[in-house]
CSV table of C-alpha atoms in Angstrom, one decimal:
chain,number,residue,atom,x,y,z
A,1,UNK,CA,119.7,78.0,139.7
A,2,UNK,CA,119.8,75.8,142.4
A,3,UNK,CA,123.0,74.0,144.5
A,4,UNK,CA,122.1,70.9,143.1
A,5,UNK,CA,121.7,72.3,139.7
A,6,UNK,CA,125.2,74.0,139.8
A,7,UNK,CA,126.6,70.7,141.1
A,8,UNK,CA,125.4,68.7,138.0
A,9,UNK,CA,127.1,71.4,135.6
A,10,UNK,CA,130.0,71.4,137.5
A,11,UNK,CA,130.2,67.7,137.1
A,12,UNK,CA,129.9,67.5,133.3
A,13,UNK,CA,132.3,70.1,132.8
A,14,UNK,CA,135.5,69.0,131.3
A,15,UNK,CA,138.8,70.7,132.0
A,16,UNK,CA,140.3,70.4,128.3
A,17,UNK,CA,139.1,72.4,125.4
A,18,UNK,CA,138.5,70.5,122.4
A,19,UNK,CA,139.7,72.1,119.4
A,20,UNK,CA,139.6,71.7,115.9
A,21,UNK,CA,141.9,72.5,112.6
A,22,UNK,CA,141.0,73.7,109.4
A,23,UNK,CA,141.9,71.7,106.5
A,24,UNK,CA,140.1,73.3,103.8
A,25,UNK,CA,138.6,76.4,102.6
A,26,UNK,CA,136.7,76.3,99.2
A,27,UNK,CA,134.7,79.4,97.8
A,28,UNK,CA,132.1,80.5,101.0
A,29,UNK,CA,133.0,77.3,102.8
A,30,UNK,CA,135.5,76.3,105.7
A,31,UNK,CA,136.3,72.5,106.3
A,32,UNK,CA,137.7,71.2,110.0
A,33,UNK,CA,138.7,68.7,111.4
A,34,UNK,CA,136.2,68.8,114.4
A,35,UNK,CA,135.8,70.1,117.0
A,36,UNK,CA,132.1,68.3,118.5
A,37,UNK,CA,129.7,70.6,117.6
A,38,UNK,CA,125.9,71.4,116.2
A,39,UNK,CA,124.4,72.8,112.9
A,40,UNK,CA,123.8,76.5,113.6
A,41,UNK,CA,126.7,76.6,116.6
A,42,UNK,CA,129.0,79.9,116.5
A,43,UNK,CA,132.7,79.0,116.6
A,44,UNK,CA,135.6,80.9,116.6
A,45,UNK,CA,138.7,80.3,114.2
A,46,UNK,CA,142.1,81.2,115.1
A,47,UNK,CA,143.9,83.5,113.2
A,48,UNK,CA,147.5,84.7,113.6
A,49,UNK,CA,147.2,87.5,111.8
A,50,UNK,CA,144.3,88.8,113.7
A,51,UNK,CA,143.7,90.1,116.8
A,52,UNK,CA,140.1,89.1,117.4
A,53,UNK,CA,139.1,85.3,116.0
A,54,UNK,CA,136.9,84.8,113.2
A,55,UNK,CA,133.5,84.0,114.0
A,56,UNK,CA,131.8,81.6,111.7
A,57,UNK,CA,128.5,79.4,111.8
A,58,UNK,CA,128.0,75.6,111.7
A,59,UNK,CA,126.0,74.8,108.4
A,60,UNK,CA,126.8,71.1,108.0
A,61,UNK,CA,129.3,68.3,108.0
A,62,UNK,CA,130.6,66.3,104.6
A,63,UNK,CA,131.8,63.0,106.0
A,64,UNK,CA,134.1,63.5,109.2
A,65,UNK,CA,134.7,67.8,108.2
A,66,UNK,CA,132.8,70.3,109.9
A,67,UNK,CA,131.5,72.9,107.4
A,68,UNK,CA,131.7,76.6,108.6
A,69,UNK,CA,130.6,79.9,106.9
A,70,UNK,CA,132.3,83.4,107.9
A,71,UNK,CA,130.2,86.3,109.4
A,72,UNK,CA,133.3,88.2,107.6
A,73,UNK,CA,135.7,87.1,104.8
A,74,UNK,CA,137.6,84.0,104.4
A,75,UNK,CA,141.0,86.1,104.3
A,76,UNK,CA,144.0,85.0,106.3
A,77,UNK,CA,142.5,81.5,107.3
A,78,UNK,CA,144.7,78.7,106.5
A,79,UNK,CA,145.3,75.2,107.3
A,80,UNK,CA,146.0,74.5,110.6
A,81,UNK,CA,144.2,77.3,112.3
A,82,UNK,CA,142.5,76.1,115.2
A,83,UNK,CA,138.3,76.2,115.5
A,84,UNK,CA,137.0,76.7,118.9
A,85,UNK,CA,132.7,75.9,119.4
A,86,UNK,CA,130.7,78.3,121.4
A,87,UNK,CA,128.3,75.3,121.9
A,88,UNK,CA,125.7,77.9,121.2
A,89,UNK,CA,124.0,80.4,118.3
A,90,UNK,CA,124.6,83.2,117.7
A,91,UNK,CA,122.8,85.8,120.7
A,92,UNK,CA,122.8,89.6,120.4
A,93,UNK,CA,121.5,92.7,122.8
A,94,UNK,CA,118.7,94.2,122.6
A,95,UNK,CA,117.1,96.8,124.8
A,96,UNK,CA,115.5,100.3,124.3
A,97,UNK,CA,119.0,102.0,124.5
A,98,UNK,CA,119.3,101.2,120.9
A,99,UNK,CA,116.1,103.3,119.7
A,100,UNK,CA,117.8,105.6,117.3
A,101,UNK,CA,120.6,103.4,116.7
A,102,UNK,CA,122.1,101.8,113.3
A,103,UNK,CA,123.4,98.2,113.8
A,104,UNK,CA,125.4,95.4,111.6
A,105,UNK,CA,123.9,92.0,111.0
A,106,UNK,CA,125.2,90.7,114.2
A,107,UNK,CA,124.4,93.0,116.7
A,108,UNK,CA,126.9,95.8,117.3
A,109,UNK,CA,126.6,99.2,116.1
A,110,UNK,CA,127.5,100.1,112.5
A,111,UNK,CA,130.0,103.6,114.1
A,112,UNK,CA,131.8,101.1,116.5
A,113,UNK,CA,131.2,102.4,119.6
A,114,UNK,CA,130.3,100.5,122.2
A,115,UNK,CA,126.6,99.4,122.8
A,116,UNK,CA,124.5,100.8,125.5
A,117,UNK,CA,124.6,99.7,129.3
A,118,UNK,CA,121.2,97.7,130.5
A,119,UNK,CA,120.9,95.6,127.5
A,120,UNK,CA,118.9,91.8,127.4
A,121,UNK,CA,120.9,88.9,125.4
A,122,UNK,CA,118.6,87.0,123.3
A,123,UNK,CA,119.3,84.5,120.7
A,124,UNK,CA,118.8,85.7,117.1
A,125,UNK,CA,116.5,82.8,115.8
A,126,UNK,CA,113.5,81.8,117.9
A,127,UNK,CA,110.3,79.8,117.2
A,128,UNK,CA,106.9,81.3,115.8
A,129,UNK,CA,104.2,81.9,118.4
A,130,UNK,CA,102.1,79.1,119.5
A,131,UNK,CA,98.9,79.6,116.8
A,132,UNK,CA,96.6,78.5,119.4
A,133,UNK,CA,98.5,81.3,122.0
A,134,UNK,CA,98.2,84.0,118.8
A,135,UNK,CA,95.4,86.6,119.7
A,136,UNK,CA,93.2,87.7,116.2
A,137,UNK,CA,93.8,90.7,114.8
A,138,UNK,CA,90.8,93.1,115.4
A,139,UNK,CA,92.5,96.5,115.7
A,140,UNK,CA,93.4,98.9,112.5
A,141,UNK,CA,96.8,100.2,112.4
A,142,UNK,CA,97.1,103.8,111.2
A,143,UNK,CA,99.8,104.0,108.8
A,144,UNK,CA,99.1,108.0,107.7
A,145,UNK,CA,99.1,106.5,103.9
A,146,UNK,CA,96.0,107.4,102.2
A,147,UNK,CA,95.8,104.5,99.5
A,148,UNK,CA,96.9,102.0,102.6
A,149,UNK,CA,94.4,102.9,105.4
A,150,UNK,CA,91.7,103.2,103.1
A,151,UNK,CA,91.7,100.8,100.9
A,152,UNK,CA,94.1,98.3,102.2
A,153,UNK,CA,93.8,98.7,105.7
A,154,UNK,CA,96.6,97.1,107.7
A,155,UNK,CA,95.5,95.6,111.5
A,156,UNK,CA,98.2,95.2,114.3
A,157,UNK,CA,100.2,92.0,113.8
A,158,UNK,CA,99.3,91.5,110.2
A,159,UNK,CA,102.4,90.6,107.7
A,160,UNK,CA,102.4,92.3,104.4
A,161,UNK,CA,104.7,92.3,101.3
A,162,UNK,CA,105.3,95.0,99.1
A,163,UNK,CA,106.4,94.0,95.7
A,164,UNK,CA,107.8,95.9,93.1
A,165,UNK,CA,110.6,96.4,90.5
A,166,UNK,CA,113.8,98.0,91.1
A,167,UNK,CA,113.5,101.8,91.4
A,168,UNK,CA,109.5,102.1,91.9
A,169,UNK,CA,109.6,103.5,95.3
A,170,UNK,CA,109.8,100.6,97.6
A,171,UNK,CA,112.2,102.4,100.0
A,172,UNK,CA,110.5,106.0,100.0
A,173,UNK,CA,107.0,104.0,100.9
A,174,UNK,CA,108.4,102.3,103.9
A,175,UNK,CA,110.0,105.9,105.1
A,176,UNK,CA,106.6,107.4,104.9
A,177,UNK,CA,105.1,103.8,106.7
A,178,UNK,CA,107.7,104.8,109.3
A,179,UNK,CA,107.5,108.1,109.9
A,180,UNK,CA,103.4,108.4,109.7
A,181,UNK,CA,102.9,105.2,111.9
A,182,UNK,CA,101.2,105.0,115.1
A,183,UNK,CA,103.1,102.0,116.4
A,184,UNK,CA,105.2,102.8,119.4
A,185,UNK,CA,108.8,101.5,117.8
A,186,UNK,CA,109.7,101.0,114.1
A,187,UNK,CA,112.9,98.0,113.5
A,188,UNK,CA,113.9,98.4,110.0
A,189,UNK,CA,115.8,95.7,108.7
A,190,UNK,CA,118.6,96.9,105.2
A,191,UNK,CA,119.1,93.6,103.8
A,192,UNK,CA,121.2,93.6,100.9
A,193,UNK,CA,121.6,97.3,100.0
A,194,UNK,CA,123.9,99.6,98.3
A,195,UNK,CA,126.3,101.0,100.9
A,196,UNK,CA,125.7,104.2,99.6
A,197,UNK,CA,122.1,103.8,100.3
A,198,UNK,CA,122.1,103.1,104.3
A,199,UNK,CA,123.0,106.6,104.5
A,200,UNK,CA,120.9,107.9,102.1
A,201,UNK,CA,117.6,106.3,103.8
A,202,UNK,CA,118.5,107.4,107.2
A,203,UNK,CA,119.4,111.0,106.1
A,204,UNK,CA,117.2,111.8,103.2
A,205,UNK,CA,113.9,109.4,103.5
A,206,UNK,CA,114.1,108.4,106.9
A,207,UNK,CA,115.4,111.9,108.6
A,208,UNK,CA,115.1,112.6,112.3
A,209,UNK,CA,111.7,112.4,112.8
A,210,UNK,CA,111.7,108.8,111.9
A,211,UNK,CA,115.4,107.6,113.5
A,212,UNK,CA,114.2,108.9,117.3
A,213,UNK,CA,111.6,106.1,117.4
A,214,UNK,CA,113.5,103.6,115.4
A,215,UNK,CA,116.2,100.7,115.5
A,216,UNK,CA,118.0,100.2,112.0
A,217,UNK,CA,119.7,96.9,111.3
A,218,UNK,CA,121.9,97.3,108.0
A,219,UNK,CA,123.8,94.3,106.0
A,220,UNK,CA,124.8,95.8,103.2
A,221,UNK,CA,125.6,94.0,99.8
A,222,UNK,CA,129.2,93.4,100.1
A,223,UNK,CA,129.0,91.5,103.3
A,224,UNK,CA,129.1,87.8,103.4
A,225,UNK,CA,125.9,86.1,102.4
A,226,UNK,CA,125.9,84.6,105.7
A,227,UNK,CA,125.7,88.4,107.5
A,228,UNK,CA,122.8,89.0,105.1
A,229,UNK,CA,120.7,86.3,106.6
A,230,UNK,CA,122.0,87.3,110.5
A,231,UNK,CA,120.7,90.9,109.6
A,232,UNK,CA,117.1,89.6,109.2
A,233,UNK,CA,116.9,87.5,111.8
A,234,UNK,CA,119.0,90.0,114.1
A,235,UNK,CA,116.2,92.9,113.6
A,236,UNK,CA,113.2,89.9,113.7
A,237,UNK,CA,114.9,89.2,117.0
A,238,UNK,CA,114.6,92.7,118.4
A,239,UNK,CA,111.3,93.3,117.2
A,240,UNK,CA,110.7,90.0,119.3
A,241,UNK,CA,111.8,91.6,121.9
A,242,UNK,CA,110.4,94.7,122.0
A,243,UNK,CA,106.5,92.7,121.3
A,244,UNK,CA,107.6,90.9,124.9
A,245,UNK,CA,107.7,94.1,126.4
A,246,UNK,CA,103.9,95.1,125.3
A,247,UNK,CA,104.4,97.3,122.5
A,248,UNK,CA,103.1,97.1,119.3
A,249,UNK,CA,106.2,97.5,117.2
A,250,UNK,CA,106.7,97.8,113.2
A,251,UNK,CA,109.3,95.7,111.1
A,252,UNK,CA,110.4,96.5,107.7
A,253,UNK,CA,112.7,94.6,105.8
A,254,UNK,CA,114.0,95.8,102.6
A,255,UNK,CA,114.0,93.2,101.4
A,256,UNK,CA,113.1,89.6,101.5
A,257,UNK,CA,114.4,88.8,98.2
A,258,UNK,CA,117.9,89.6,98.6
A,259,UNK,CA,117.4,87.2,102.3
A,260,UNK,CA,116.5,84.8,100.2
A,261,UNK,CA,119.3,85.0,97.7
A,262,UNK,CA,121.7,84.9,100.4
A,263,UNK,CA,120.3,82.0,101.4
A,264,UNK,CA,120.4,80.6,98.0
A,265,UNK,CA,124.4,81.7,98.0
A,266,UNK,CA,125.1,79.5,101.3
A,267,UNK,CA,122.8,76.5,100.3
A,268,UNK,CA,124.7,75.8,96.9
A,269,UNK,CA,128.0,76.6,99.0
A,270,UNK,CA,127.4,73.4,101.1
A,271,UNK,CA,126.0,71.1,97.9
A,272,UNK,CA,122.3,71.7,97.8
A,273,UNK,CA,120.6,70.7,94.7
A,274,UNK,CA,119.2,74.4,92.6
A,275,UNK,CA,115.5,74.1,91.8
A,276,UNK,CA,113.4,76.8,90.5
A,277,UNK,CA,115.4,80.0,89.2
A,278,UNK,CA,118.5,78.6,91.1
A,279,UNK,CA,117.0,78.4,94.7
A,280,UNK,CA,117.6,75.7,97.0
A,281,UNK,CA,115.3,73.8,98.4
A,282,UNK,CA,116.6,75.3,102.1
A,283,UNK,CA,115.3,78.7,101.1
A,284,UNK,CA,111.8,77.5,101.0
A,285,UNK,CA,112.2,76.2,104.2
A,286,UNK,CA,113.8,79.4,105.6
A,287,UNK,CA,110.8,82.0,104.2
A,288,UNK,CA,108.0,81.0,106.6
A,289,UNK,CA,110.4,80.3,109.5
A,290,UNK,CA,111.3,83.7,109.0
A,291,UNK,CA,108.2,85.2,108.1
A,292,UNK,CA,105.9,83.6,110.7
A,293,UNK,CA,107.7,84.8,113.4
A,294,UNK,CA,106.3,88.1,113.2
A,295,UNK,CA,102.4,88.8,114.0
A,296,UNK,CA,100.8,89.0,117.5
A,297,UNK,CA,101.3,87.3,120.9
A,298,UNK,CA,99.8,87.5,124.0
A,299,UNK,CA,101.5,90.7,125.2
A,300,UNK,CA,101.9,92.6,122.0
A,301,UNK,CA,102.2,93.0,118.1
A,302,UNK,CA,104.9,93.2,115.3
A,303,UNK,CA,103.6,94.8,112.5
A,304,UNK,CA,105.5,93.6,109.0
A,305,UNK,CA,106.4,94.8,106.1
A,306,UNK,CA,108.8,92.7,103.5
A,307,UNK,CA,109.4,94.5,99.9
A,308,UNK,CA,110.1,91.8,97.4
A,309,UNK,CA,112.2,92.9,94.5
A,310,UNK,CA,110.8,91.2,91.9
A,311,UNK,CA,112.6,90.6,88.5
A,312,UNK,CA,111.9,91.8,85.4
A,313,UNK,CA,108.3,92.9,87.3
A,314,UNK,CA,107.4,89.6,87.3
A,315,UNK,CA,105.1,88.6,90.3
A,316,UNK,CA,105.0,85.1,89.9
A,317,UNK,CA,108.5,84.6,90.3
A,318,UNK,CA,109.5,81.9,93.1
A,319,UNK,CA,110.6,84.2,95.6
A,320,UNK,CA,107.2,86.5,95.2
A,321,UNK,CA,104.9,83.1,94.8
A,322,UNK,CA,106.0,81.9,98.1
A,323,UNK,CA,106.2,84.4,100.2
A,324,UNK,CA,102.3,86.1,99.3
A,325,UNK,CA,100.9,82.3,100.1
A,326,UNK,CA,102.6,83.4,103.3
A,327,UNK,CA,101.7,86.9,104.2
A,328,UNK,CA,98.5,87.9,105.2
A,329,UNK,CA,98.0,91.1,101.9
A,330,UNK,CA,100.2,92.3,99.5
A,331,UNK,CA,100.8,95.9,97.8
A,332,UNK,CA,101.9,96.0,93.8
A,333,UNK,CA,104.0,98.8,93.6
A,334,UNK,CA,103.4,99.6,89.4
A,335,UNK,CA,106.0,100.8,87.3
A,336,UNK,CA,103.1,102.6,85.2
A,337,UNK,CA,102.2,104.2,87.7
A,338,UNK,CA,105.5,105.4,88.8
A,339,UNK,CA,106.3,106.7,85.4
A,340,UNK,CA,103.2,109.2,85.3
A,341,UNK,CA,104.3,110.7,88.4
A,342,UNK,CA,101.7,109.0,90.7
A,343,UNK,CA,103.2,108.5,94.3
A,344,UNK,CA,103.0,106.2,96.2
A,345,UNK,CA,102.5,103.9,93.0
A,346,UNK,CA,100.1,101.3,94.8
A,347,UNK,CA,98.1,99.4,92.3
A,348,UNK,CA,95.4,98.9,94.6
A,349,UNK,CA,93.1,96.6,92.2
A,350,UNK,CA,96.0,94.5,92.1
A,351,UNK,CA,96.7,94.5,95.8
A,352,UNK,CA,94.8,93.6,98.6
A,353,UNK,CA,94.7,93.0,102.9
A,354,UNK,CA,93.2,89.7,104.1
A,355,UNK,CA,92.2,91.4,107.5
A,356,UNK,CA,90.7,94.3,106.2
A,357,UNK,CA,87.2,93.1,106.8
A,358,UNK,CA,87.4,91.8,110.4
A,359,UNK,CA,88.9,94.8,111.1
A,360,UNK,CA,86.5,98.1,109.5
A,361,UNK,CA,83.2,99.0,109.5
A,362,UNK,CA,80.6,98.4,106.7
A,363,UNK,CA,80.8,101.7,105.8
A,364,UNK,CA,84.0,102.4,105.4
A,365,UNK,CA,84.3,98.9,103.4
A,366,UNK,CA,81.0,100.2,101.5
A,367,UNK,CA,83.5,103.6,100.2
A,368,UNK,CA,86.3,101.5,99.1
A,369,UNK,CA,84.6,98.7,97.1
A,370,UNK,CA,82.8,101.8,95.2
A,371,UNK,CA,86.6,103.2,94.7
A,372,UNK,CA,87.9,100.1,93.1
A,373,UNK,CA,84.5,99.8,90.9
A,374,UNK,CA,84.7,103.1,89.7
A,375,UNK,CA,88.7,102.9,89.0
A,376,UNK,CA,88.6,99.3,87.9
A,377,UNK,CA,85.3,100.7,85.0
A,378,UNK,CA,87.5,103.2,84.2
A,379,UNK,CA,90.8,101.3,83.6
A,380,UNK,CA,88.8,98.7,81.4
A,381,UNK,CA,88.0,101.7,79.3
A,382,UNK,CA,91.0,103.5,79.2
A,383,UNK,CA,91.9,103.1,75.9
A,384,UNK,CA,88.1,103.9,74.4
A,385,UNK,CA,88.2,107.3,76.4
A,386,UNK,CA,92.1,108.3,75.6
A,387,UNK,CA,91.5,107.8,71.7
A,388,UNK,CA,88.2,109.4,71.7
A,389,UNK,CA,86.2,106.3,70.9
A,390,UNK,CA,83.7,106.8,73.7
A,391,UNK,CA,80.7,109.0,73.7
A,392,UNK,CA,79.4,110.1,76.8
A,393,UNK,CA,76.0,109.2,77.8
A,394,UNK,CA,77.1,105.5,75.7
A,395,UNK,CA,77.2,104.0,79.3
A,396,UNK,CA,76.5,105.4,83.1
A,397,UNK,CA,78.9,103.6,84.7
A,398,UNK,CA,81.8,104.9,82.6
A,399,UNK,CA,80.6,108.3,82.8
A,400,UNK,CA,80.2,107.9,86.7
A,401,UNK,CA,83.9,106.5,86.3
A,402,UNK,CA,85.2,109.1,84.6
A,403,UNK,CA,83.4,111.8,86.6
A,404,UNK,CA,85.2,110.4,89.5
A,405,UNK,CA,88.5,109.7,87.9
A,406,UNK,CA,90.1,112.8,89.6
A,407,UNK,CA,88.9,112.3,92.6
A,408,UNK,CA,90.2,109.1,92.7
A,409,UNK,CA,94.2,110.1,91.9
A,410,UNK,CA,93.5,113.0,94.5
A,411,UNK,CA,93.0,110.6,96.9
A,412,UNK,CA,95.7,108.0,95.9
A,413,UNK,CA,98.4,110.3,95.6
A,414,UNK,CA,100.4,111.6,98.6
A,415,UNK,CA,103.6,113.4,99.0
A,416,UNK,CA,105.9,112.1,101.6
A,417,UNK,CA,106.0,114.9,103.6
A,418,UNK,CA,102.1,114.5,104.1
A,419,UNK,CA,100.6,113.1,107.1
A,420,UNK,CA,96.7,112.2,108.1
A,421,UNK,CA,95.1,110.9,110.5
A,422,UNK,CA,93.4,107.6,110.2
A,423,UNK,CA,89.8,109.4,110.8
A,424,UNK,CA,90.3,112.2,108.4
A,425,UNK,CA,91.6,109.6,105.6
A,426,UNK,CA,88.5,107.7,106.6
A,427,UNK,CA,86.5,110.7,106.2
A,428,UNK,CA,87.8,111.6,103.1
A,429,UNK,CA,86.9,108.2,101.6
A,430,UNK,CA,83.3,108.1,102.7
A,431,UNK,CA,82.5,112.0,101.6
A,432,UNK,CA,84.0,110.9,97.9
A,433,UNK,CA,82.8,107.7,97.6
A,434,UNK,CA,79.8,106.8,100.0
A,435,UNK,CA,77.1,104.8,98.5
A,436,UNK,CA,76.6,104.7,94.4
A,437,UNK,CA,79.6,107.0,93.4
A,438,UNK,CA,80.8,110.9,93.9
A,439,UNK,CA,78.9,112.7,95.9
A,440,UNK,CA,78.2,116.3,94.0
């Protein structure tokens, strides 16, 4: 900055701090009495009975009050406490001395030791790439999934949702997406979980393969709904960061749903109207902003994947509606599937990749449409061949369909401590599956 430059600040600074006082604290929500601040401002409120202040967000003003919401709990605030403004949003560090690491929603690492030396600040919520500035996506990413890399091929910089019920292997499919992956750093984003959990993914599905290239942001159920939504945008942020640096980087959030109901949980706070299933119009707003800001720019890629918990296994619930209009594929986890034993449960005629073409060969493309015709022939007769209604020979299609039937579950099933390669999955598919059906 130059002498002039510094002169000018100087000028504008004032020597008094302006301070406000709460007056009110209703459910999520903190009135003040000032100070002059912004929607989306940190500020800090004054506690007595704390050592360190509060920290709490702008969301909006009612009349001449200044709404706040807590990045912790609303307990020992009372009237009169005093509400400092940062004039600024919330920023965290980011660097690669926290590979490896487990961090809360804001920033700072879940043991409580202090974060590494050498670190970059950067603000938590930035702007999508320029879509003119955003390179296509023509490479494959090599996700060591069988069922994914061959028939629903994921390219660097693509975004894509995995939906499912509760308990049909959302988690154990991003540990495997994780540990099997080619990109050079995974963020994983635990939005929303169990607290028993955290531990549970790190340890048991994660392990320590997976955690030496990989930064964990965790904001776990019990936290404020406000520290829910920080935690996504606090690992978006560092996966940002690490795509400035060149590297093609892998997010996972886990999950979308529960961002969105946080958001849901601070937009009635402040007197949104509900529409669909609850959900203010703000969290409609909030998806894409969120969402969009992963995908490629001109030095490198985030990869994305957001699980949507969908209720009752509905998919065209609001939450699952909006965000596959934004994504660029999807992947229906199946609670069918999952009950016969068949891991990872991808439904792969219901899911699909909307790159997958740009980025693979005719070949390969060839293999997998065969795949889906031969499983798709089968499924519609599924019920004819289980009862014994169907004679062979009745139709060649089904018997070609049933012929390859178990080649077909060999090759969509994987246990998670198998790994391929992207060639030999590719190999695989076209050996099977090449041209009119099974090769004998």
């Amino acid at each position: 900055m130059k002498a002039a430059e510094l002169i000018e600040e100087i000028k504008e600074l004032s020597p008094y701090k302006k301070l406000g006082k709460v007056t009110k604290v209703v459910g999520l929500t903190i009135e003040s009495r000032g100070p002059h601040t912004s929607v989306g401002d940190l500020c800090k409120i004054h506690v007595s009975k704390a050592k360190e202040p509060v920290l709490a967000e702008v969301v909006g003003f009612k009349e001449k009050s200044v709404l706040l919401m807590p990045l912790t709990t609303t307990k020992n605030i009372s009237p009169g406490c005093l509400v400092e403004s940062t004039r600024k949003p919330l920023e965290i560090k980011a660097g690669r001395g926290l590979i490896g690491e487990v961090l809360d929603g804001c920033g700072q690492l879940l043991s409580g030791r202090e974060l590494p030396k050498g670190l970059s600040s950067i603000p938590t919520e930035q702007d999508p790439p320029n879509p003119l500035q955003r390179p296509r996506i023509t490479e494959p990413l090599s996700l060591g999934v069988k069922a994914i890399d061959g028939l629903l091929t994921v390219g660097k910089g693509q975004r894509v949702g995995v939906f499912a019920g509760s308990g049909v292997g959302k988690s154990t499919l991003l540990a495997m997406i994780t540990k099997n992956s080619e990109a050079d750093v995974n963020v994983i984003a635990l939005i929303g979980e169990r607290g028993r959990e955290v531990k549970d993914f790190i340890e048991r599905d994660l392990g320590e393969e997976g955690l030496k290239k990989s930064v964990i942001v965790a904001a776990t159920s019990d936290q404020p709904a406000l520290m829910r939504i920080k935690g996504a945008m606090t690992a978006t942020a560092i996966a940002e960061y690490f795509r400035s640096q060149g590297l093609h980087v892998n997010l996972l959030m886990d999950s979308v749903t529960r961002f969105a109901m946080a958001q849901r949980e601070v937009g009635l706070a402040i007197g949104e109207p509900p529409t669909t299933k609850g959900y203010t119009p703000s969290v409609f707003a909030m998806l894409p902003r969120l969402l969009e800001r992963a995908g490629t720019d001109e030095r490198g890629s985030i990869t994305a994947f957001y699980t949507v918990l969908v209720d009752g296994d509905d998919m065209n619930e609001p939450i699952a509606d909006a965000v596959r209009g934004i994504l660029d594929g999807h992947m229906v986890l199946d609670r069918e599937l999952a009950n016969k034993g068949h891991y990872p449960a991808i439904h792969v005629l219901k899911s699909i990749s909307r790159v997958m073409g740009d980025i693979t060969h005719s070949t390969h493309q060839e293999s997998a449409e065969n795949l889906r015709y031969l499983l798709s022939t089968y499924y519609d007769s599924e019920d004819l061949i289980n009862i014994g209604a169907y004679k062979k020979g009745s139709s060649s299609h089904i018997d070609e369909a049933i012929d390859a039937y178990p080649d077909i579950l060999t090759f969509l099933q994987q246990r998670t401590d198998e790994k391929y390669t992207y060639e030999e999955i590719i190999k695989a598919l076209q050996k099977r599956f090449e041209g009119g059906g099974v090769q004998a």
